[in-house]
Coordinates of C-alpha atoms and ligand atoms in Angstrom, one line a residue:
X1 CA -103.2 -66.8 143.6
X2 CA -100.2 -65.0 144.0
X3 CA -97.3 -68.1 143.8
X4 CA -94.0 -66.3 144.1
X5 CA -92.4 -68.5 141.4
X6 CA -94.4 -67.7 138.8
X7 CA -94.4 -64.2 139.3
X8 CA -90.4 -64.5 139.0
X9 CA -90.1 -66.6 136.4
X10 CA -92.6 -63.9 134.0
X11 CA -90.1 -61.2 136.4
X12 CA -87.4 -63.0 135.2
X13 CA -86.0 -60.0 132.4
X14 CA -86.7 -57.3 134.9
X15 CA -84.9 -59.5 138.2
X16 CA -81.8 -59.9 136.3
X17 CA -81.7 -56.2 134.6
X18 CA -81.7 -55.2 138.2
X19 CA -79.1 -57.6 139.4
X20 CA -76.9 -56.8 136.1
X21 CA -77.6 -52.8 137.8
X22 CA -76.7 -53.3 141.0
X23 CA -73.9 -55.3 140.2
X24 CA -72.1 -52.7 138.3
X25 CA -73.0 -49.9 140.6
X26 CA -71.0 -52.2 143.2
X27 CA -68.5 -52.7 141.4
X28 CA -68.1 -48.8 139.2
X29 CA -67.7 -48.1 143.1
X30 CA -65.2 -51.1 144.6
X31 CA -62.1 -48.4 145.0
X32 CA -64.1 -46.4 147.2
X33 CA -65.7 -49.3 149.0
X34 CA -64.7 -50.1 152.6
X35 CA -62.4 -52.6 153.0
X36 CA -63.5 -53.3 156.2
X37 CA -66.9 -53.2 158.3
X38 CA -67.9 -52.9 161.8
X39 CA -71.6 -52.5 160.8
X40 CA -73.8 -54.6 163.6
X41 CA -76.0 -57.5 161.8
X42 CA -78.2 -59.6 163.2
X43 CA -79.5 -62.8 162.4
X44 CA -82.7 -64.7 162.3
X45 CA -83.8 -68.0 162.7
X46 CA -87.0 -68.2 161.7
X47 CA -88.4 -69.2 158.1
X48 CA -91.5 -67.6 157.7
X49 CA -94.5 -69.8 155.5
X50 CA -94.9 -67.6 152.5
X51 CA -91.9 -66.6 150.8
X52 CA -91.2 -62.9 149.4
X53 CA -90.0 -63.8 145.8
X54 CA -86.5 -62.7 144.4
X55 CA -87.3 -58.8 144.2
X56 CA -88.5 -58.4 147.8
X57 CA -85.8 -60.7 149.1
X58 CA -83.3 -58.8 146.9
X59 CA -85.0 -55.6 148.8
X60 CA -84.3 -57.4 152.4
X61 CA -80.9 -58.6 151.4
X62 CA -80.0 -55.1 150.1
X63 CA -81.1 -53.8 153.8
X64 CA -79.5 -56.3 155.9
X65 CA -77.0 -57.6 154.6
X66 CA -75.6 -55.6 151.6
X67 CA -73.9 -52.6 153.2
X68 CA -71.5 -54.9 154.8
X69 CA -70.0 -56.7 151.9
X70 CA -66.2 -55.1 151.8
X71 CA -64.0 -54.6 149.0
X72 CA -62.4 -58.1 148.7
X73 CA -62.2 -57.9 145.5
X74 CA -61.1 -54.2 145.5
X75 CA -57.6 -52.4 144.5
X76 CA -56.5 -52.5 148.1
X77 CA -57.5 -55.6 150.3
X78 CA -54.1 -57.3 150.6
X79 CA -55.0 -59.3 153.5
X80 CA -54.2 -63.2 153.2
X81 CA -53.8 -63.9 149.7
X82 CA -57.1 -62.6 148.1
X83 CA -57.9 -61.9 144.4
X84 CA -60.4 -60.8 142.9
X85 CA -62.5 -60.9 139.8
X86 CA -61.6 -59.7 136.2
X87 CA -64.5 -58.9 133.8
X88 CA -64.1 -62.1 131.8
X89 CA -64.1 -63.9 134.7
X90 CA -67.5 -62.9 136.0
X91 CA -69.4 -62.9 132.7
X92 CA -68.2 -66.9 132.6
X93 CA -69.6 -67.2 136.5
X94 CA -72.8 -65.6 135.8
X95 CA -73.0 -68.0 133.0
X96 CA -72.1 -71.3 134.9
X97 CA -75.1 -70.2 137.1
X98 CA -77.4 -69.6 134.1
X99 CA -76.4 -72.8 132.3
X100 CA -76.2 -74.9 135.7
X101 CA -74.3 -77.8 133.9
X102 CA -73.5 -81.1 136.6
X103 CA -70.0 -81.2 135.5
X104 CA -68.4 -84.4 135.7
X105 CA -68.7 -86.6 132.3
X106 CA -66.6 -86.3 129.3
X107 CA -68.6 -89.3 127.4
X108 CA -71.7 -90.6 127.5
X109 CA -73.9 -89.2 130.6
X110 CA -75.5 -86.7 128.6
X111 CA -74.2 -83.6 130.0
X112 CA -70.5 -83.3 128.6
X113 CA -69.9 -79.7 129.9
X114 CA -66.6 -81.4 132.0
X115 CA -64.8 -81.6 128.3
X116 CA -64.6 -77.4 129.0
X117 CA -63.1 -78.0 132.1
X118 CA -60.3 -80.8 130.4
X119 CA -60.1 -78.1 127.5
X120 CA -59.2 -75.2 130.8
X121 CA -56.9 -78.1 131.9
X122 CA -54.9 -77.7 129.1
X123 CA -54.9 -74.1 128.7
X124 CA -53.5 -73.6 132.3
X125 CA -51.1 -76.0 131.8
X126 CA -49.9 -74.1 128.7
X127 CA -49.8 -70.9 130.5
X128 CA -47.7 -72.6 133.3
X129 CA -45.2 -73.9 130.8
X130 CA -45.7 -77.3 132.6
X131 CA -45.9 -80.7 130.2
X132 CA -48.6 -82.1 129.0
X133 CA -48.4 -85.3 131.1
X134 CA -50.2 -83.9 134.1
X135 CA -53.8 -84.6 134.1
X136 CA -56.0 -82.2 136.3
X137 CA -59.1 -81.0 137.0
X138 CA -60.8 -78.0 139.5
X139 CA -61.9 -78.4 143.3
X140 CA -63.0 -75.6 145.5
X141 CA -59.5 -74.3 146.7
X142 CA -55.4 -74.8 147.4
X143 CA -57.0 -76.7 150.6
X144 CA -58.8 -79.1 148.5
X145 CA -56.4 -79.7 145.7
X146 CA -53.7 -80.3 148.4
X147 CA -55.7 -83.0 149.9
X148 CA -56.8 -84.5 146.3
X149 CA -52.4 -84.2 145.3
X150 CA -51.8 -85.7 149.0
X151 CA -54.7 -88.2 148.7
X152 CA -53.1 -89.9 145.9
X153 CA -50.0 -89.7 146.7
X154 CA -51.4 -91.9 150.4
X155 CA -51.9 -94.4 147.6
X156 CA -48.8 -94.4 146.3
X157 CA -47.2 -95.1 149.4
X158 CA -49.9 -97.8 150.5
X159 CA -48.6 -99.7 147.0
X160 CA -45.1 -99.1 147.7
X161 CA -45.5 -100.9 150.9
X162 CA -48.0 -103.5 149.2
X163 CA -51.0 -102.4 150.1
X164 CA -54.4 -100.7 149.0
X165 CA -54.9 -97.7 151.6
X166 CA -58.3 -96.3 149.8
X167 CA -59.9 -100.0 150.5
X168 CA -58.4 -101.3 153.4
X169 CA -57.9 -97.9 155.4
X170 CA -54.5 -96.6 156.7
X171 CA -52.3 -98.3 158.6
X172 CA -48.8 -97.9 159.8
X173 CA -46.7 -95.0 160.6
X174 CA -46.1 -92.7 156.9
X175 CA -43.5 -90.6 156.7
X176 CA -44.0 -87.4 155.6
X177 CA -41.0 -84.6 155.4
X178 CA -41.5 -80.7 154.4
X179 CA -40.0 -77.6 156.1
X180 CA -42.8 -74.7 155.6
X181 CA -45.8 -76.4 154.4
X182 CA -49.0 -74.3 154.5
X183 CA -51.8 -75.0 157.0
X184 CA -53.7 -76.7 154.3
X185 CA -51.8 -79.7 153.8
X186 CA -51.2 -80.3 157.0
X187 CA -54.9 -80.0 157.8
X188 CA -54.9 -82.9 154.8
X189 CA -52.5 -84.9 156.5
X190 CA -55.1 -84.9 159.5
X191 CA -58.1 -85.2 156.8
X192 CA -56.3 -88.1 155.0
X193 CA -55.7 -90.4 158.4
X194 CA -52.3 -89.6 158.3
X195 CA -51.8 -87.7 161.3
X196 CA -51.1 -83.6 161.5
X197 CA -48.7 -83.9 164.0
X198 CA -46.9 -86.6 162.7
X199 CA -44.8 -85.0 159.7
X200 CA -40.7 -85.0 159.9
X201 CA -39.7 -80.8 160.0
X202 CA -36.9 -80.3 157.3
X203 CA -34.2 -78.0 158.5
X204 CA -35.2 -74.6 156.2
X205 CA -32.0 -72.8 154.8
X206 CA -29.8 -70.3 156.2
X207 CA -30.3 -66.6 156.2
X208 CA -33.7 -66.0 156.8
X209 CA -34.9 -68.2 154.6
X210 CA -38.9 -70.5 154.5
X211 CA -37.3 -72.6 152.0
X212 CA -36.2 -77.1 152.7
X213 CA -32.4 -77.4 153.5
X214 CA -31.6 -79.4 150.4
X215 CA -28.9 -81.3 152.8
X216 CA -31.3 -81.6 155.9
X217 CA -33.7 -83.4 153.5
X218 CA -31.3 -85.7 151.5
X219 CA -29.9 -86.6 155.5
X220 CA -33.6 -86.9 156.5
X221 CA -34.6 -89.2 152.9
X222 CA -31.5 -91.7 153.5
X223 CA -32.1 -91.9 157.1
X224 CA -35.7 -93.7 155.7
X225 CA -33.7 -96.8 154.6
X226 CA -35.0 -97.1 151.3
X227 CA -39.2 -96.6 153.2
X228 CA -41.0 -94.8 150.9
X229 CA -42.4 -91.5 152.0
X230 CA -44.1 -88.2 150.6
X231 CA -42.3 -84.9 150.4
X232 CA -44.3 -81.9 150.9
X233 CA -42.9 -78.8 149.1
X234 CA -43.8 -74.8 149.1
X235 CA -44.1 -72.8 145.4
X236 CA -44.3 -69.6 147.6
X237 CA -44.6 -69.6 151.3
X238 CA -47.7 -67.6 152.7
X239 CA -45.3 -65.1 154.7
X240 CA -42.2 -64.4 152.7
X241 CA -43.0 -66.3 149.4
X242 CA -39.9 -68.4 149.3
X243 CA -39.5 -70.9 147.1
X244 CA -37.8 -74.4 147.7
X245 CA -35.1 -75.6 145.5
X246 CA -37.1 -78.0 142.9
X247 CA -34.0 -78.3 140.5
X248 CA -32.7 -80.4 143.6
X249 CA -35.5 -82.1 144.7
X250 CA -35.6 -83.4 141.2
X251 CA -32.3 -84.9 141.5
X252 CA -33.2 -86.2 144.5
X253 CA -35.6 -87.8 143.0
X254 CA -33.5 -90.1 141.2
X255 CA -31.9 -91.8 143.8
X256 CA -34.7 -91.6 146.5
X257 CA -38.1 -92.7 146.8
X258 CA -41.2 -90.3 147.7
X259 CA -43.8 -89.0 146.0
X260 CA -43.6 -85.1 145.4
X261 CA -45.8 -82.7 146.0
X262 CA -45.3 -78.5 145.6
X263 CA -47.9 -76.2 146.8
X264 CA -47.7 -73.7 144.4
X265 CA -51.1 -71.8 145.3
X266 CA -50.3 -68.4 144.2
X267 CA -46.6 -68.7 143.9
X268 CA -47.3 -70.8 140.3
X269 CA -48.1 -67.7 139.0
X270 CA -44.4 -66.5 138.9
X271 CA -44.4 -68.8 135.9
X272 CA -46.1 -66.1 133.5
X273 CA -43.5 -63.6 133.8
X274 CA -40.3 -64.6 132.5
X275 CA -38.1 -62.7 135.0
X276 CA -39.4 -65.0 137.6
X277 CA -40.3 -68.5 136.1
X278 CA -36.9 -69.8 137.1
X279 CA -37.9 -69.9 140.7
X280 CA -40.2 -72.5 139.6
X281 CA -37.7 -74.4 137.4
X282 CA -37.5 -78.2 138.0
X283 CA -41.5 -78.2 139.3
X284 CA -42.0 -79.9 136.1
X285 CA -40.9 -83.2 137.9
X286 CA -43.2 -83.3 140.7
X287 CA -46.1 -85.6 140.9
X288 CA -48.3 -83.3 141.9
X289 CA -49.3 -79.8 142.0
X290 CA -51.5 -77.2 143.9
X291 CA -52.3 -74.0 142.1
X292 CA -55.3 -71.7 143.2
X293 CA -57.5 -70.2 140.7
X294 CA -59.5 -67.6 143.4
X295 CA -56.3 -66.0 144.1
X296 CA -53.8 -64.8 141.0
X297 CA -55.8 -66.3 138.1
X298 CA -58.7 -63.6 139.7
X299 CA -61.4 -66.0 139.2
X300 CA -64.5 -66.1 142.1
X301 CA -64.4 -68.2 144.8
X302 CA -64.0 -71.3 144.8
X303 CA -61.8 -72.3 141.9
X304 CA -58.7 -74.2 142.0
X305 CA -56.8 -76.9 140.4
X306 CA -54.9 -79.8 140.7
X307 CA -51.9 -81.0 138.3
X308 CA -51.2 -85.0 138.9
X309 CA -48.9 -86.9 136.6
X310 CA -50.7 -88.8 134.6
X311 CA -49.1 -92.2 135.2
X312 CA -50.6 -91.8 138.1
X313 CA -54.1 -92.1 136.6
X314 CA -54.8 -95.2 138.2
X315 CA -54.0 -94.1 141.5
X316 CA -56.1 -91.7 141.7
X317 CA -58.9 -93.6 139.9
X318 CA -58.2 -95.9 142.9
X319 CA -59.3 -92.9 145.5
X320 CA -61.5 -91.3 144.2
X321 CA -63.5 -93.7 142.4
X322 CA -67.5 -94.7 143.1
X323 CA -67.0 -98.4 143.3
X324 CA -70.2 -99.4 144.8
X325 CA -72.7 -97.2 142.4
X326 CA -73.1 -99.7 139.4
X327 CA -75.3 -97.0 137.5
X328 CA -72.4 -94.2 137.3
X329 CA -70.3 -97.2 135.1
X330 CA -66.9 -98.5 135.3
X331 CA -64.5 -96.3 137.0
X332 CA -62.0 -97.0 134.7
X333 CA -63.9 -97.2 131.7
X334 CA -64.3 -93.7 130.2
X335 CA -62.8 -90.4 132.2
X336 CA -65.3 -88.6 134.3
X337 CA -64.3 -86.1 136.9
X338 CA -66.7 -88.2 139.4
X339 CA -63.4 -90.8 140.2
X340 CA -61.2 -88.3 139.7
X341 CA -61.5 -85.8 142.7
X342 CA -63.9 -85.6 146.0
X343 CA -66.7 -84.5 144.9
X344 CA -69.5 -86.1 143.0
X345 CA -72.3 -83.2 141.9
X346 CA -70.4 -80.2 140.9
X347 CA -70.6 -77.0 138.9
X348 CA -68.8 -76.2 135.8
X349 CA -65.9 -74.9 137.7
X350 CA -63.7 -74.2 134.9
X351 CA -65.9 -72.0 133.0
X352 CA -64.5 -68.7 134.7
X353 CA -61.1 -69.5 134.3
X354 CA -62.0 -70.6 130.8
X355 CA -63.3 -67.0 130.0
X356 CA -60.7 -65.3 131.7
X357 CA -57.9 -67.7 130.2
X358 CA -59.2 -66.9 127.0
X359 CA -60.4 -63.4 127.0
X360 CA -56.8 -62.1 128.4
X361 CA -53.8 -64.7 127.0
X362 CA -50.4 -65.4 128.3
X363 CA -49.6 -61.4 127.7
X364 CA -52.5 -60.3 130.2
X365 CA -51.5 -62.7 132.3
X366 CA -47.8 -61.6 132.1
X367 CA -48.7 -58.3 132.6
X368 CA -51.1 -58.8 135.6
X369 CA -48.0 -61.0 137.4
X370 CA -45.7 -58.4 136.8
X371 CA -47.6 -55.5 138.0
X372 CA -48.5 -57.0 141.3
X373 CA -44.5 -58.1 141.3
X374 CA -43.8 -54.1 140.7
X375 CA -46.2 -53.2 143.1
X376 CA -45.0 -55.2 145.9
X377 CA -41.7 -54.0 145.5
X378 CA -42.7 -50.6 145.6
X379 CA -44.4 -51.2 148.7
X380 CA -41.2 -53.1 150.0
X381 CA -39.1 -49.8 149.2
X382 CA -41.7 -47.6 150.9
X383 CA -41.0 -49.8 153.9
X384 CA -37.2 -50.2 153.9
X385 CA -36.8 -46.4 153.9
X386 CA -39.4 -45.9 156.5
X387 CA -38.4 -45.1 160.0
X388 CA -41.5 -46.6 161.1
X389 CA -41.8 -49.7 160.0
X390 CA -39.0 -52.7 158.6
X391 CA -38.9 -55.3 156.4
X392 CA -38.9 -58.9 157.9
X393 CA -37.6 -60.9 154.8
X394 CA -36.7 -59.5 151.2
X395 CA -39.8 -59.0 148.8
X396 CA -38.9 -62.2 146.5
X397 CA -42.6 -61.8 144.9
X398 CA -45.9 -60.6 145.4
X399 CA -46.0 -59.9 149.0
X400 CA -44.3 -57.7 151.8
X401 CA -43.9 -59.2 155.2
X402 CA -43.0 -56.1 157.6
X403 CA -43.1 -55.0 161.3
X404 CA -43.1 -51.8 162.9
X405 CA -39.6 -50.7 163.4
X406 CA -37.8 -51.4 166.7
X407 CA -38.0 -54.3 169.5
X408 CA -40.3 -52.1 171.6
X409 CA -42.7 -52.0 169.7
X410 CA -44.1 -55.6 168.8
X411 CA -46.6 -54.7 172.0
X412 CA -47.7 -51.9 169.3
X413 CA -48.1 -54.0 166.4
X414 CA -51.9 -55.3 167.0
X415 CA -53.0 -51.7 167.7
X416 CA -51.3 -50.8 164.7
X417 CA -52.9 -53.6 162.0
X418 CA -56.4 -52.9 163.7
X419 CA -56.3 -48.9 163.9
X420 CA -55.2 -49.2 159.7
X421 CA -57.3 -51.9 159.0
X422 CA -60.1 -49.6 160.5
X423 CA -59.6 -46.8 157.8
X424 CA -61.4 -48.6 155.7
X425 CA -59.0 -47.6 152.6
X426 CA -56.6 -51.0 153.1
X427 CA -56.4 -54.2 154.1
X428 CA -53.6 -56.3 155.6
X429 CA -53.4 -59.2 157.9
X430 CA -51.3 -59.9 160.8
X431 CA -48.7 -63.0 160.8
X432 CA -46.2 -64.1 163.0
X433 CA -42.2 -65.0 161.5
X434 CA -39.1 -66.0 163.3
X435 CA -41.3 -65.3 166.6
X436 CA -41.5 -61.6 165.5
X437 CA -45.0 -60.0 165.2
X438 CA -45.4 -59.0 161.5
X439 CA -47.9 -57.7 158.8
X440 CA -48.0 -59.1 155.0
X441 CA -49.6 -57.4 152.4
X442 CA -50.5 -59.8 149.5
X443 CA -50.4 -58.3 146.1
X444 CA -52.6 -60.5 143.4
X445 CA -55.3 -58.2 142.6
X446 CA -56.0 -57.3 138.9
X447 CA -57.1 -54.1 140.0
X448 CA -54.7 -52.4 142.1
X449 CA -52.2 -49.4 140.3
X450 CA -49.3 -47.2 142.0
X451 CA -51.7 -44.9 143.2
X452 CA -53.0 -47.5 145.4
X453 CA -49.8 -48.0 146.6
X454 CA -48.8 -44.6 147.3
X455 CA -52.1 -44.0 149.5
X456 CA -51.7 -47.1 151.2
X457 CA -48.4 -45.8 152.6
X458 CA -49.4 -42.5 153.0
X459 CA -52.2 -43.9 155.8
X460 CA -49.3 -46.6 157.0
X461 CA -47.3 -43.2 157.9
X462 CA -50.3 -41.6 159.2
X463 CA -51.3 -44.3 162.0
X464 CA -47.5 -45.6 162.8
X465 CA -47.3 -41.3 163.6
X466 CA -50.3 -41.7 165.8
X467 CA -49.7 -44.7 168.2
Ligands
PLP1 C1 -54.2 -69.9 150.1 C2 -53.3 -71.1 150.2 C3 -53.7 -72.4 150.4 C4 -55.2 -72.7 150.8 O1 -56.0 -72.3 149.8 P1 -57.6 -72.1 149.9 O2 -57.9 -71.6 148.5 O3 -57.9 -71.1 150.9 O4 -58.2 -73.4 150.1 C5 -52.8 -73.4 150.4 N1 -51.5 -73.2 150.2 C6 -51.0 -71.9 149.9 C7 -49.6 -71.7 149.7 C8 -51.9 -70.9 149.9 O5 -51.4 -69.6 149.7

C-alpha cells in the first residue's frame, strides 16, 4: 500500500534537502526577483481523496503557485512598511517549525519553551534602552499588540471608574484622545467595544507636522474634569514618521489621568542608533508599547511585541485570563503567556527574533537602523532635486513621502505608482497627506544598499519622463 505518510516520513532527509535547495535558489536570486506579479492563477475547490505526499505537492505548488511569490523580502520592495528576513532569523523559524513547541508556560505544563520567549523579552528591551519594568510577550503583529496595550488599558479605565470591563462588558462613553493614530488601533478601539468613531482628534502641530499639539491635548485632558481616559500616541507615523512629543506627555502625566499608549511599530527602532534615540526620549514612561518584529527587527511574518508596565500585571491578567478552564490552573498563580495575551495555542514566536537578536547584537542592529536612515535620505535628496517629483514632508527617518511635482499632476499620480510598480524592479505604495496624492517608500529592509537606491531613481526618472 502506498500511504503517503509513510513514504514522507522515510522521504523525510531527501524532502527537506530539497526545500533547504529551493529555498536558497530563491533567495541567491531575491534582487533579481519581481517585485511585483501580474501572473493569472486560478484556484480550485476541490480536495481530491488520495493525497499526492510532500514531493508531488511541492511539484504542484512549484507550478501553480511559486512563480508568483514577489520579492517582499527583497532589497527593493518599500511598499507599506515591509521587512524582510535576515539569515539568523530564518534558521530560528525553520526551527520553531521543526521543534513545534505550544508556547505558553514558564512552569509546570511540561513544555517551558515560553521561558525563550521571556529571555527575547528581555533582550529587546535591552536593545531598546527601555527599563526593566515592562513585562511583554509576542502576538502576530503592531495590530495585535495595539489591541493587547489598548485592551488593558480598557481595564484600567473600567477600575478607574469602579468597575470590571473584562467581566461585566463595556459600558459608558470612554474617552479616547490621539491625533495620528494608525489604522490599527483604531480598528482595536472598534475590536475592544469601544467604538472607532468615537475617539477625540488632538489638534497635530504646526508646519506640516503628524505629531499631538502638546497644548491641544493638555486643553483636551483638563476639559475631562478629572474622567479618566486613554491617550493614544504615534512612535513614527506610517506617512511622514513623525514622532509625538513623549518628554511632554510624561509631564502630563503627572498632573493628568490616562493611560498611555505609543505605537512605536517601526519607529522603536530609531532607538538603536544613537543619532535618533532622542526622538523616542520620555517613551520610557508610557504604560504600554507597540513595536513590530516583522518589520525592522527583519524577522518572518507574524512577529511582534508588546511592552506593558508591569504594575500593570494584574490588569492584564484580568483580560486575558482563562477563568473558566480549571485544568490550565490559577491565573494568577505562576506566569503563562495563556492570561497574558489573546491567544491560547501558539508557536514559539520569539525564537526568530531570539536568533536574530543574538546572532547580530546591538552593533548589527545599529548598523541595519542606520543604513536604511542613510538610505532614505538619499532617496529624499534624489527627490528634492528632481524636477519631477517633490517631497511632501521632510525625511525624519526611514521613509520618503513624495508626489509628482506640480498641482496638475495629482490626476497623474496613480498612472505613475502603477506604470513603476509594473517594472518589477521596485515597489512603493500610494498614500494620501494633507489631501495631496503621495507615494512613500519605506526603508527597513536588511538587504537593500545605495545601488538599490540609485536604480530605483534611475526607473523613477524613466516613467515620470514617460507619462
Ligand atoms: C504596520 C503598523 C501597524 C500594524 O502592524 P501589523 O504588523 O500590520 O499588524 C500598526 N502601527 C504602525 C505604526 C505600523 O506601522
Amino acid at each position: 500500500m502506498n500511504d503517503p505518510i509513510q513514504q514522507d516520513l522515510l522521504q523525510f532527509p531527501e524532502l527537506l534537502e530539497k526545500v533547504k535547495e529551493q529555498g536558497l535558489a530563491y533567495l541567491s536570486q531575491i534582487a533579481d526577483r519581481p517585485t511585483h506579479s501580474s501572473l493569472p492563477l486560478s484556484l480550485t475547490d476541490h480536495l481530491p481523496e488520495e493525497g499526492v505526499g510532500a514531493l508531488a505537492a511541492l511539484a504542484q505548488f512549484n507550478l501553480r503557485f511559486e512563480p508568483t511569490i514577489v520579492a517582499t523580502t527583497g532589497p527593493r520592495y518599500w511598499g507599506f512598511v515591509t521587512g524582510g528576513s535576515t539569515p539568523a532569523a530564518v534558521v530560528g523559524d525553520w526551527l520553531t517549525s521543526i521543534y513545534d513547541q505550544n508556547s505558553f508556560a514558564t512552569q509546570g505544563q511540561g513544555d517551558l519553551s515560553a521561558r525563550l520567549e521571556l529571555e527575547t523579552i528581555q533582550l529587546l528591551l535591552d536593545l531598546f534602552g527601555l527599563p526593566k519594568d515592562f513585562l511583554g510577550g509576542f502576538v502576530t503583529g503592531a495590530t495585535m499588540s495595539n489591541f493587547t496595550c489598548l485592551a488593558v488599558g480598557r481595564q484600567w479605565l473600567g477600575k478607574q471608574l469602579g468597575k470590571d470591563f473584562a467581566k461585566e462588558g463595556v459600558t459608558g462613553q470612554l474617552p479616547v484622545l490621539t491625533a495620528t493614530p494608525h489604522s490599527s488601533a483604531i480598528k482595536s478601539l472598534s475590536l475592544l467595544g469601544m467604538g472607532s468613531s468615537r475617539y477625540t482628534r488632538v489638534n497635530v502641530m504646526p508646519g506640516n507636522r503628524e505629531a499631538i499639539d502638546i497644548t491641544d491635548l493638555e486643553q483636551k485632558l483638563a476639559a475631562l474634569n478629572g474622567q479618566p481616559c486613554l491617550v493614544l500616541s504615534s512612535g513614527g507615523t506610517v506617512n511622514t514618521v513623525d514622532f509625538d512629543d513623549f518628554r511632554a506627555i510624561a509631564q502630563l502625566k503627572q498632573r493628568y489621568d490616562f493611560w498611555w499608549h505609543i505605537d512605536a511599530a517601526f519607529g522603536g527602532f530609531a532607538a538603536c542608533s544613537p543619532a535618533h534615540k532622542h526622538l523616542l526620549a520620555g517613551w520610557e514612561e508610557a504604560d504600554s508599547i507597540t513595536v513590530d518584529c516583522h518589520k525592522w527587527l527583519n524577522v518572518p511574518y507574524e512577529s511582534a511585541v508588546f511592552f506593558v508596565k508591569e504594575k500593570h500585571r494584574l490588569l492584564q491578567v484580568e483580560t486575558f485570563q482563562n477563568s473558566n478552564a480549571p485544568y490550565l490552573g490559577d491565573p494568577l498563580d505562576n506566569f503563562s503567556y495563556m492570561n497574558f495575551l489573546p491567544e491560547n495555542s501558539r508557536r514559539l514566536k520569539a525564537l526568530p527574533a531570539w536568533f536574530t537578536l543574538v546572532a547580530y547584537g546591538k552593533a548589527g542592529y545599529r548598523k541595519m537602523v542606520e543604513d536604511c536612515i542613510q538610505h532614505a535620505r538619499q532617496l529624499g535628496a534624489f527627490v528634492a532635486e528632481s524636477p519631477y517629483f517633490e517631497l511632501l514632508a521632510p525625511v525624519r527617518l526611514n521613509t520618503v513621502c513624495f508626489t509628482l511635482a506640480g498641482e496638475a499632476n495629482q490626476e497623474k499620480l496613480t498612472a505613475f505608482v502603477s506604470r513603476l510598480n509594473d517594472t518589477g524592479k521596485v515597489f512603493m505604495t500610494p498614500t494620501v497627506y494633507n489631501g495631496k496624492k503621495g507615494i512613500r517608500a519605506a526603508l527597513v529592509n536588511w538587504r537593500t544598499r545605495t545601488t538599490d537606491i540609485t536604480l530605483a531613481t534611475e526607473l523613477m526618472t524613466a516613467t515620470a519622463e514617460q507619462l
